[in-house]
């Protein structure tokens, strides 16, 4: 009986004609993969840096493949080991292509939610590329020394990339945590939603249509609808409301009246439909680019601080809206001829009139902030507070008319309600990035800290929220710390209302990203109230407490105070029975403690952490699995666990 033909050729065997043709085809395919990923131009913002770096590194393989292609045509051809290396490289490149394609076409909301898991996939791609290139027979493949050195340089870059940890976009992370929370009453705050939509680049009609399609593909790929998908759909619906699309996003259920109306709209001439809502227009207006929209829809768009034409994407030279009487007459004639009844809608004043009236109102209110009559002053600051909450355009207008200095002066006014309105108005204004600097420049931070110490409950809550917003700028983090703003935040965390505790935790988390502020927070006594939050399940602030502790445990003073047996036992309890997110944070804190003090890792074993850790290593979140495996390995070294 003849022995079977080996499927893998030894390094001494030269491929036959058919294998040479296959090798040549494979090299061409690999080069096409690199060319394809190089053409991707829409990488999601949350993964853009990693995607561009990976594409740049993959392009470094092109000279290698070109030299291999030349070798394939030589009489000696390519050896079996060379072919095996190409097969491994193909698998690695196809894995990279799949990941990059997902980051180019996938749901922006989903990729932001799963950023840790996606980062883990990048690390997996780096490993596969390194493994494929590790056994590459360069000499047999006729690869020059220069190209070999270039490939080795790329491999070193991949290894460094896996070790690198960029600073997370904390504002994005905190906003995501708020909008997905079922208990945080800020989850529908228009300012947070606007900021999040901008960060995720979901602020145009085209963006939202593409995101809707991406979510449908995600659901189809995952084989159904689950809680995560519903969270994504709910957030998408809120983003659509911001730009003027009033619809419920759903993947099942009965067809809505709006959907039926859009089915009817297929019979209506396209030029009669508003490009934003796809409904027949009752009050068509022309914008600066010459495009026509329904007045209500384009007004909502402009009031959301957009300065581009939704259809063309061009920047608008001006914001005037001109009635399109000719088109309106054509619509009315068509409706009469086809017995079609136009939907009843409210009439709106022209944008020019509205803007001029509003600017005049804001200007008068800003002047009234300095009135000698207390009632006039209080009424003005209260109205500015309300206007600053409504939309981005108002926030810019209030700042441009000199409202910020007037509001800062009122922070020192001896009336608690006026202080409360002033600090809340500044909180709303600080949502705008430019205003953050203007507010700090006017000396507001020191005054906000004084209100945080002595104001009403609502004023203290909003002062904490304002410090969080302002400290998104690194220079303001330093100012808050230098003006001794951390101790009153710790006091609010310990003694404030539920809302106050949440606002204080958010601010302290952000401020503790600064190394000097970590030490100040620890000295201000932040650790005890954080530990109490871990035990108080009614407040639902375990995630916030653990997130801050994870920052503080990287500081030697923090480790000294946190690293007690009673705290380790608490962490083990959370690892055993907490929510998936709780477990992830608790494992991360315990890993940091254990790496710096092996006795604490051994103590965790005595408290029974081993079995829960093994479970998390298999079924936890992606980040929790990585941390749990690292902790298990460290514990194994400490006590030689098999």
Short mmCIF file of C-alpha atoms in Angstrom, two decimals, residues 129-540:
data_model
loop_
_atom_site.label_atom_id
_atom_site.label_comp_id
_atom_site.label_asym_id
_atom_site.label_seq_id
_atom_site.Cartn_x
_atom_site.Cartn_y
_atom_site.Cartn_z
CA UNK A 129 1.12 39.02 11.84
CA UNK A 130 4.16 38.55 14.06
CA UNK A 131 3.72 34.77 14.09
CA UNK A 132 3.37 34.67 10.29
CA UNK A 133 6.51 36.75 9.76
CA UNK A 134 8.51 34.98 12.47
CA UNK A 135 9.22 31.87 10.39
CA UNK A 136 9.50 33.60 7.04
CA UNK A 137 12.40 31.97 5.06
CA UNK A 138 13.76 35.25 3.70
CA UNK A 139 16.83 33.72 2.02
CA UNK A 140 14.84 31.03 0.20
CA UNK A 141 12.35 33.65 -0.94
CA UNK A 142 15.12 35.85 -2.33
CA UNK A 143 14.32 38.75 0.01
CA UNK A 144 16.98 41.46 0.16
CA UNK A 145 18.62 42.56 3.41
CA UNK A 146 17.02 46.01 3.16
CA UNK A 147 13.50 44.61 2.88
CA UNK A 148 14.16 42.09 5.64
CA UNK A 149 15.23 44.94 7.94
CA UNK A 150 12.07 46.87 7.02
CA UNK A 151 9.89 43.89 7.93
CA UNK A 152 11.72 43.44 11.23
CA UNK A 153 11.15 47.13 11.97
CA UNK A 154 7.44 46.63 11.36
CA UNK A 155 7.39 43.65 13.73
CA UNK A 156 9.02 45.77 16.45
CA UNK A 157 6.35 48.44 15.89
CA UNK A 158 3.61 45.81 16.28
CA UNK A 159 5.08 44.65 19.58
CA UNK A 160 5.31 48.24 20.85
CA UNK A 161 1.75 48.93 19.71
CA UNK A 162 0.49 46.02 21.79
CA UNK A 163 2.19 47.41 24.90
CA UNK A 164 1.02 50.99 24.28
CA UNK A 165 -2.02 52.25 26.17
CA UNK A 166 -3.37 55.60 24.99
CA UNK A 167 -5.23 57.89 27.34
CA UNK A 168 -8.92 57.14 26.99
CA UNK A 169 -11.31 59.89 25.90
CA UNK A 170 -12.77 60.31 29.38
CA UNK A 171 -15.49 62.76 28.32
CA UNK A 172 -16.72 60.20 25.78
CA UNK A 173 -16.51 57.37 28.32
CA UNK A 174 -18.41 59.30 30.99
CA UNK A 175 -21.07 60.49 28.52
CA UNK A 176 -21.59 56.92 27.31
CA UNK A 177 -21.95 55.75 30.90
CA UNK A 178 -24.56 58.45 31.60
CA UNK A 179 -26.73 57.97 28.49
CA UNK A 180 -26.89 54.20 28.93
CA UNK A 181 -27.67 54.42 32.65
CA UNK A 182 -31.22 53.53 33.66
CA UNK A 183 -30.93 55.35 36.97
CA UNK A 184 -29.02 58.54 36.08
CA UNK A 185 -31.54 61.31 35.41
CA UNK A 186 -29.04 62.97 33.06
CA UNK A 187 -29.43 60.20 30.45
CA UNK A 188 -31.69 62.39 28.27
CA UNK A 189 -29.79 65.66 28.79
CA UNK A 190 -29.73 67.38 25.39
CA UNK A 191 -26.29 68.89 26.00
CA UNK A 192 -24.72 65.50 26.73
CA UNK A 193 -26.44 63.97 23.71
CA UNK A 194 -25.23 66.77 21.42
CA UNK A 195 -21.67 66.39 22.69
CA UNK A 196 -21.80 62.61 22.24
CA UNK A 197 -23.25 62.91 18.72
CA UNK A 198 -20.38 65.20 17.76
CA UNK A 199 -17.75 62.90 19.25
CA UNK A 200 -19.19 59.87 17.43
CA UNK A 201 -19.64 61.90 14.22
CA UNK A 202 -23.38 61.22 14.13
CA UNK A 203 -24.61 64.76 13.63
CA UNK A 204 -25.75 64.84 9.98
CA UNK A 205 -28.64 63.18 8.17
CA UNK A 206 -26.21 61.14 6.06
CA UNK A 207 -24.32 59.98 9.19
CA UNK A 208 -27.54 58.78 10.84
CA UNK A 209 -28.77 56.96 7.73
CA UNK A 210 -25.46 55.13 7.45
CA UNK A 211 -25.54 54.29 11.18
CA UNK A 212 -29.07 52.88 10.86
CA UNK A 213 -27.92 50.60 8.02
CA UNK A 214 -24.86 49.53 10.04
CA UNK A 215 -27.06 48.60 13.02
CA UNK A 216 -29.32 46.48 10.80
CA UNK A 217 -26.25 44.60 9.55
CA UNK A 218 -25.04 44.16 13.14
CA UNK A 219 -28.38 42.65 14.19
CA UNK A 220 -28.38 40.32 11.19
CA UNK A 221 -24.79 39.23 11.91
CA UNK A 222 -25.49 38.61 15.61
CA UNK A 223 -28.62 36.67 14.76
CA UNK A 224 -31.18 38.71 16.62
CA UNK A 225 -32.20 41.54 18.87
CA UNK A 226 -30.83 41.82 22.44
CA UNK A 227 -30.48 44.38 25.23
CA UNK A 228 -27.29 45.87 23.76
CA UNK A 229 -28.97 46.39 20.39
CA UNK A 230 -31.95 48.04 22.08
CA UNK A 231 -29.62 50.44 23.91
CA UNK A 232 -27.99 51.34 20.59
CA UNK A 233 -31.39 51.88 18.94
CA UNK A 234 -32.60 54.07 21.80
CA UNK A 235 -29.51 56.27 21.56
CA UNK A 236 -29.80 56.45 17.76
CA UNK A 237 -33.40 57.63 18.16
CA UNK A 238 -32.24 60.44 20.48
CA UNK A 239 -29.58 61.51 17.98
CA UNK A 240 -32.22 61.63 15.23
CA UNK A 241 -34.41 63.90 17.33
CA UNK A 242 -31.50 66.34 17.71
CA UNK A 243 -31.27 66.85 13.92
CA UNK A 244 -35.03 67.01 13.42
CA UNK A 245 -35.95 63.43 12.47
CA UNK A 246 -38.89 62.58 14.71
CA UNK A 247 -39.23 58.80 14.55
CA UNK A 248 -38.95 55.75 16.74
CA UNK A 249 -36.14 53.43 15.68
CA UNK A 250 -37.29 49.81 15.92
CA UNK A 251 -36.42 46.53 14.31
CA UNK A 252 -39.80 44.94 14.86
CA UNK A 253 -43.33 45.78 15.93
CA UNK A 254 -46.20 47.33 13.98
CA UNK A 255 -45.66 49.88 11.23
CA UNK A 256 -46.05 53.42 12.60
CA UNK A 257 -48.22 56.16 11.12
CA UNK A 258 -45.04 57.95 10.07
CA UNK A 259 -43.91 54.84 8.20
CA UNK A 260 -47.26 54.61 6.42
CA UNK A 261 -46.98 58.27 5.46
CA UNK A 262 -43.55 57.59 4.02
CA UNK A 263 -44.98 54.67 2.02
CA UNK A 264 -47.49 57.13 0.57
CA UNK A 265 -44.64 59.53 -0.11
CA UNK A 266 -43.37 57.17 -2.80
CA UNK A 267 -46.32 58.45 -4.92
CA UNK A 268 -45.38 62.10 -4.33
CA UNK A 269 -42.87 63.72 -6.73
CA UNK A 270 -39.39 63.66 -5.15
CA UNK A 271 -38.92 67.41 -5.50
CA UNK A 272 -41.92 67.92 -3.18
CA UNK A 273 -40.31 65.92 -0.34
CA UNK A 274 -38.09 67.46 2.34
CA UNK A 275 -34.61 65.84 2.11
CA UNK A 276 -34.49 65.63 5.94
CA UNK A 277 -37.85 64.05 6.80
CA UNK A 278 -38.75 62.63 3.36
CA UNK A 279 -42.27 64.04 3.87
CA UNK A 280 -44.19 66.43 1.63
CA UNK A 281 -43.34 70.04 2.39
CA UNK A 282 -45.98 72.51 3.60
CA UNK A 283 -43.64 75.50 4.06
CA UNK A 284 -40.64 75.01 1.75
CA UNK A 285 -37.68 77.37 2.23
CA UNK A 286 -34.40 77.82 0.37
CA UNK A 287 -31.02 77.82 2.16
CA UNK A 288 -27.79 79.48 1.01
CA UNK A 289 -26.77 76.52 -1.21
CA UNK A 290 -30.03 76.69 -3.17
CA UNK A 291 -31.43 73.49 -1.66
CA UNK A 292 -35.04 73.48 -0.41
CA UNK A 293 -36.22 72.07 2.93
CA UNK A 294 -39.29 72.11 5.14
CA UNK A 295 -38.93 75.18 7.39
CA UNK A 296 -39.50 73.26 10.64
CA UNK A 297 -36.87 70.63 9.85
CA UNK A 298 -34.12 72.96 8.65
CA UNK A 299 -34.78 75.30 11.60
CA UNK A 300 -34.20 72.40 14.02
CA UNK A 301 -31.04 71.55 12.10
CA UNK A 302 -29.68 75.10 12.33
CA UNK A 303 -30.69 75.47 15.97
CA UNK A 304 -28.58 72.38 16.72
CA UNK A 305 -25.50 74.45 15.79
CA UNK A 306 -25.11 72.96 12.31
CA UNK A 307 -23.70 75.32 9.71
CA UNK A 308 -23.79 73.03 6.68
CA UNK A 309 -26.39 72.09 4.10
CA UNK A 310 -27.74 68.63 5.10
CA UNK A 311 -28.01 67.44 1.50
CA UNK A 312 -24.75 68.72 0.00
CA UNK A 313 -22.58 69.04 3.12
CA UNK A 314 -21.44 72.50 1.98
CA UNK A 315 -20.85 75.23 4.56
CA UNK A 316 -23.66 77.79 4.51
CA UNK A 317 -22.53 81.34 3.72
CA UNK A 318 -25.47 82.67 5.73
CA UNK A 319 -28.40 81.26 7.74
CA UNK A 320 -31.20 83.14 5.99
CA UNK A 321 -34.21 81.09 4.86
CA UNK A 322 -36.08 82.30 1.77
CA UNK A 323 -39.65 81.04 1.18
CA UNK A 324 -39.89 78.95 -2.01
CA UNK A 325 -43.28 80.30 -3.20
CA UNK A 326 -42.98 78.72 -6.65
CA UNK A 327 -42.51 75.22 -5.25
CA UNK A 328 -45.27 75.74 -2.68
CA UNK A 329 -47.71 76.67 -5.48
CA UNK A 330 -46.73 73.55 -7.44
CA UNK A 331 -47.28 71.40 -4.31
CA UNK A 332 -50.72 72.94 -3.72
CA UNK A 333 -51.69 72.35 -7.38
CA UNK A 334 -50.55 68.73 -7.21
CA UNK A 335 -52.45 68.17 -3.94
CA UNK A 336 -55.66 69.56 -5.42
CA UNK A 337 -55.33 67.47 -8.57
CA UNK A 338 -54.59 64.26 -6.65
CA UNK A 339 -57.02 64.86 -3.78
CA UNK A 340 -54.12 64.84 -1.29
CA UNK A 341 -54.54 66.70 2.00
CA UNK A 342 -51.47 68.47 3.31
CA UNK A 343 -50.71 67.78 7.00
CA UNK A 344 -51.53 70.68 9.33
CA UNK A 345 -48.44 72.35 10.80
CA UNK A 346 -47.74 75.38 12.95
CA UNK A 347 -46.46 78.47 11.22
CA UNK A 348 -42.99 79.75 12.09
CA UNK A 349 -41.51 83.23 11.89
CA UNK A 350 -38.65 83.67 9.44
CA UNK A 351 -35.19 82.64 10.64
CA UNK A 352 -33.87 86.17 10.17
CA UNK A 353 -36.60 87.68 12.35
CA UNK A 354 -36.20 84.94 14.95
CA UNK A 355 -32.41 85.34 15.13
CA UNK A 356 -32.53 89.13 15.30
CA UNK A 357 -35.18 89.09 18.02
CA UNK A 358 -33.31 86.51 20.03
CA UNK A 359 -29.98 88.34 19.74
CA UNK A 360 -31.65 91.54 20.93
CA UNK A 361 -33.24 89.68 23.85
CA UNK A 362 -29.92 88.10 24.86
CA UNK A 363 -28.12 91.45 24.61
CA UNK A 364 -30.69 93.10 26.91
CA UNK A 365 -30.51 90.21 29.40
CA UNK A 366 -26.71 90.44 29.55
CA UNK A 367 -27.00 94.17 30.34
CA UNK A 368 -29.55 93.39 33.04
CA UNK A 369 -27.03 91.13 34.79
CA UNK A 370 -25.42 94.37 36.04
CA UNK A 371 -28.72 96.06 36.98
CA UNK A 372 -28.90 97.85 40.32
CA UNK A 373 -32.34 96.32 40.88
CA UNK A 374 -32.08 92.83 42.48
CA UNK A 375 -35.33 91.60 40.90
CA UNK A 376 -34.21 92.61 37.39
CA UNK A 377 -30.84 90.96 37.97
CA UNK A 378 -32.40 87.73 39.24
CA UNK A 379 -34.87 87.59 36.35
CA UNK A 380 -32.05 88.13 33.82
CA UNK A 381 -29.77 85.42 35.21
CA UNK A 382 -32.70 82.98 35.42
CA UNK A 383 -33.64 83.57 31.76
CA UNK A 384 -30.01 83.28 30.62
CA UNK A 385 -29.84 80.00 32.53
CA UNK A 386 -32.84 78.69 30.55
CA UNK A 387 -31.60 80.01 27.18
CA UNK A 388 -28.13 78.52 27.71
CA UNK A 389 -29.70 75.09 28.16
CA UNK A 390 -31.76 75.16 24.95
CA UNK A 391 -29.23 74.87 22.12
CA UNK A 392 -25.58 75.45 21.10
CA UNK A 393 -26.42 78.60 19.15
CA UNK A 394 -27.72 80.30 22.30
CA UNK A 395 -24.59 79.32 24.21
CA UNK A 396 -22.40 80.96 21.55
CA UNK A 397 -24.59 84.07 21.40
CA UNK A 398 -24.56 84.57 25.18
CA UNK A 399 -20.76 84.35 25.20
CA UNK A 400 -20.40 86.66 22.17
CA UNK A 401 -22.53 89.35 23.81
CA UNK A 402 -20.37 89.39 26.94
CA UNK A 403 -22.52 87.19 29.15
CA UNK A 404 -19.68 85.23 30.75
CA UNK A 405 -18.03 88.09 32.72
CA UNK A 406 -21.44 89.19 34.01
CA UNK A 407 -22.30 85.68 35.18
CA UNK A 408 -18.92 85.26 36.87
CA UNK A 409 -19.48 88.49 38.82
CA UNK A 410 -22.82 87.11 40.05
CA UNK A 411 -21.04 84.09 41.55
CA UNK A 412 -19.93 86.50 44.31
CA UNK A 413 -23.37 88.10 44.72
CA UNK A 414 -24.74 87.69 48.30
CA UNK A 415 -27.90 85.86 47.24
CA UNK A 416 -27.91 82.05 47.15
CA UNK A 417 -30.56 81.78 44.39
CA UNK A 418 -28.71 84.21 42.10
CA UNK A 419 -25.49 82.25 42.72
CA UNK A 420 -27.34 79.03 41.89
CA UNK A 421 -28.71 80.41 38.60
CA UNK A 422 -25.31 81.89 37.67
CA UNK A 423 -23.30 78.72 38.27
CA UNK A 424 -25.90 76.65 36.40
CA UNK A 425 -25.82 79.03 33.44
CA UNK A 426 -22.01 78.77 33.37
CA UNK A 427 -22.32 74.97 33.51
CA UNK A 428 -24.55 75.08 30.42
CA UNK A 429 -22.24 77.52 28.61
CA UNK A 430 -19.19 75.35 29.39
CA UNK A 431 -20.50 72.63 27.08
CA UNK A 432 -19.02 74.72 24.27
CA UNK A 433 -15.25 74.09 24.04
CA UNK A 434 -14.37 77.75 23.44
CA UNK A 435 -16.47 78.82 26.40
CA UNK A 436 -14.53 76.46 28.70
CA UNK A 437 -11.44 78.64 28.24
CA UNK A 438 -13.35 81.93 28.44
CA UNK A 439 -15.00 80.93 31.73
CA UNK A 440 -11.67 79.90 33.29
CA UNK A 441 -9.98 83.06 32.00
CA UNK A 442 -12.59 85.22 33.78
CA UNK A 443 -11.61 83.64 37.11
CA UNK A 444 -14.75 81.56 37.53
CA UNK A 445 -13.13 78.40 38.89
CA UNK A 446 -12.22 79.87 42.28
CA UNK A 447 -15.75 81.31 42.69
CA UNK A 448 -17.37 78.02 41.63
CA UNK A 449 -15.34 76.22 44.29
CA UNK A 450 -16.62 78.68 46.95
CA UNK A 451 -20.23 77.93 45.91
CA UNK A 452 -19.40 74.22 45.99
CA UNK A 453 -18.49 74.74 49.65
CA UNK A 454 -21.28 77.07 50.77
CA UNK A 455 -24.13 77.07 48.21
CA UNK A 456 -27.58 75.46 48.15
CA UNK A 457 -27.82 71.74 47.40
CA UNK A 458 -28.64 72.39 43.73
CA UNK A 459 -25.89 75.00 43.45
CA UNK A 460 -23.35 72.57 44.94
CA UNK A 461 -24.46 69.81 42.54
CA UNK A 462 -24.19 72.10 39.52
CA UNK A 463 -20.86 73.50 40.74
CA UNK A 464 -19.46 69.96 40.78
CA UNK A 465 -20.85 69.33 37.29
CA UNK A 466 -19.35 72.64 36.10
CA UNK A 467 -15.91 71.70 37.47
CA UNK A 468 -16.16 68.37 35.62
CA UNK A 469 -17.03 70.12 32.36
CA UNK A 470 -14.32 72.79 32.73
CA UNK A 471 -11.67 70.23 33.72
CA UNK A 472 -11.98 68.47 30.39
CA UNK A 473 -9.19 70.91 29.49
CA UNK A 474 -5.93 69.79 31.10
CA UNK A 475 -4.96 73.31 32.17
CA UNK A 476 -8.23 73.58 34.07
CA UNK A 477 -7.57 70.29 35.90
CA UNK A 478 -4.45 71.94 37.30
CA UNK A 479 -6.35 75.13 38.23
CA UNK A 480 -9.05 73.22 40.12
CA UNK A 481 -6.38 71.35 42.07
CA UNK A 482 -4.36 74.49 42.80
CA UNK A 483 -7.46 76.41 43.97
CA UNK A 484 -8.11 73.60 46.48
CA UNK A 485 -11.25 72.41 44.69
CA UNK A 486 -10.77 68.73 45.49
CA UNK A 487 -11.58 68.73 49.27
CA UNK A 488 -15.10 70.23 48.80
CA UNK A 489 -15.75 67.69 46.03
CA UNK A 490 -14.76 64.91 48.43
CA UNK A 491 -17.09 66.43 51.01
CA UNK A 492 -19.96 66.44 48.48
CA UNK A 493 -19.15 62.82 47.61
CA UNK A 494 -19.43 61.95 51.29
CA UNK A 495 -22.34 64.14 52.43
CA UNK A 496 -24.22 65.32 49.35
CA UNK A 497 -27.55 64.33 47.84
CA UNK A 498 -27.64 61.32 45.49
CA UNK A 499 -27.32 63.67 42.50
CA UNK A 500 -24.54 65.55 44.31
CA UNK A 501 -22.60 62.35 44.97
CA UNK A 502 -22.84 61.38 41.29
CA UNK A 503 -21.70 64.83 40.10
CA UNK A 504 -18.84 64.83 42.63
CA UNK A 505 -17.73 61.34 41.56
CA UNK A 506 -17.73 62.35 37.89
CA UNK A 507 -15.65 65.45 38.61
CA UNK A 508 -13.21 63.63 40.91
CA UNK A 509 -12.70 60.87 38.37
CA UNK A 510 -11.79 63.40 35.69
CA UNK A 511 -9.54 65.46 37.98
CA UNK A 512 -7.72 62.32 39.18
CA UNK A 513 -6.42 61.75 35.67
CA UNK A 514 -3.85 64.38 36.69
CA UNK A 515 -1.07 62.82 38.78
CA UNK A 516 -0.76 65.74 41.22
CA UNK A 517 -4.52 65.71 41.79
CA UNK A 518 -4.41 62.03 42.78
CA UNK A 519 -2.24 62.89 45.75
CA UNK A 520 -4.53 65.82 46.66
CA UNK A 521 -7.62 63.62 46.49
CA UNK A 522 -6.02 60.98 48.72
CA UNK A 523 -4.95 63.62 51.27
CA UNK A 524 -8.48 65.09 51.16
CA UNK A 525 -9.81 61.74 52.40
CA UNK A 526 -11.41 60.38 49.23
CA UNK A 527 -10.74 56.71 50.02
CA UNK A 528 -13.24 56.18 52.94
CA UNK A 529 -16.31 57.56 51.11
CA UNK A 530 -15.39 55.52 48.02
CA UNK A 531 -15.23 52.37 50.14
CA UNK A 532 -18.64 53.20 51.64
CA UNK A 533 -20.08 53.55 48.14
CA UNK A 534 -18.97 49.98 47.43
CA UNK A 535 -21.11 48.77 50.34
CA UNK A 536 -24.16 50.99 49.63
CA UNK A 537 -25.98 49.12 46.85
CA UNK A 538 -28.95 51.53 46.95
CA UNK A 539 -26.88 54.35 45.45
CA UNK A 540 -25.85 52.23 42.44
#
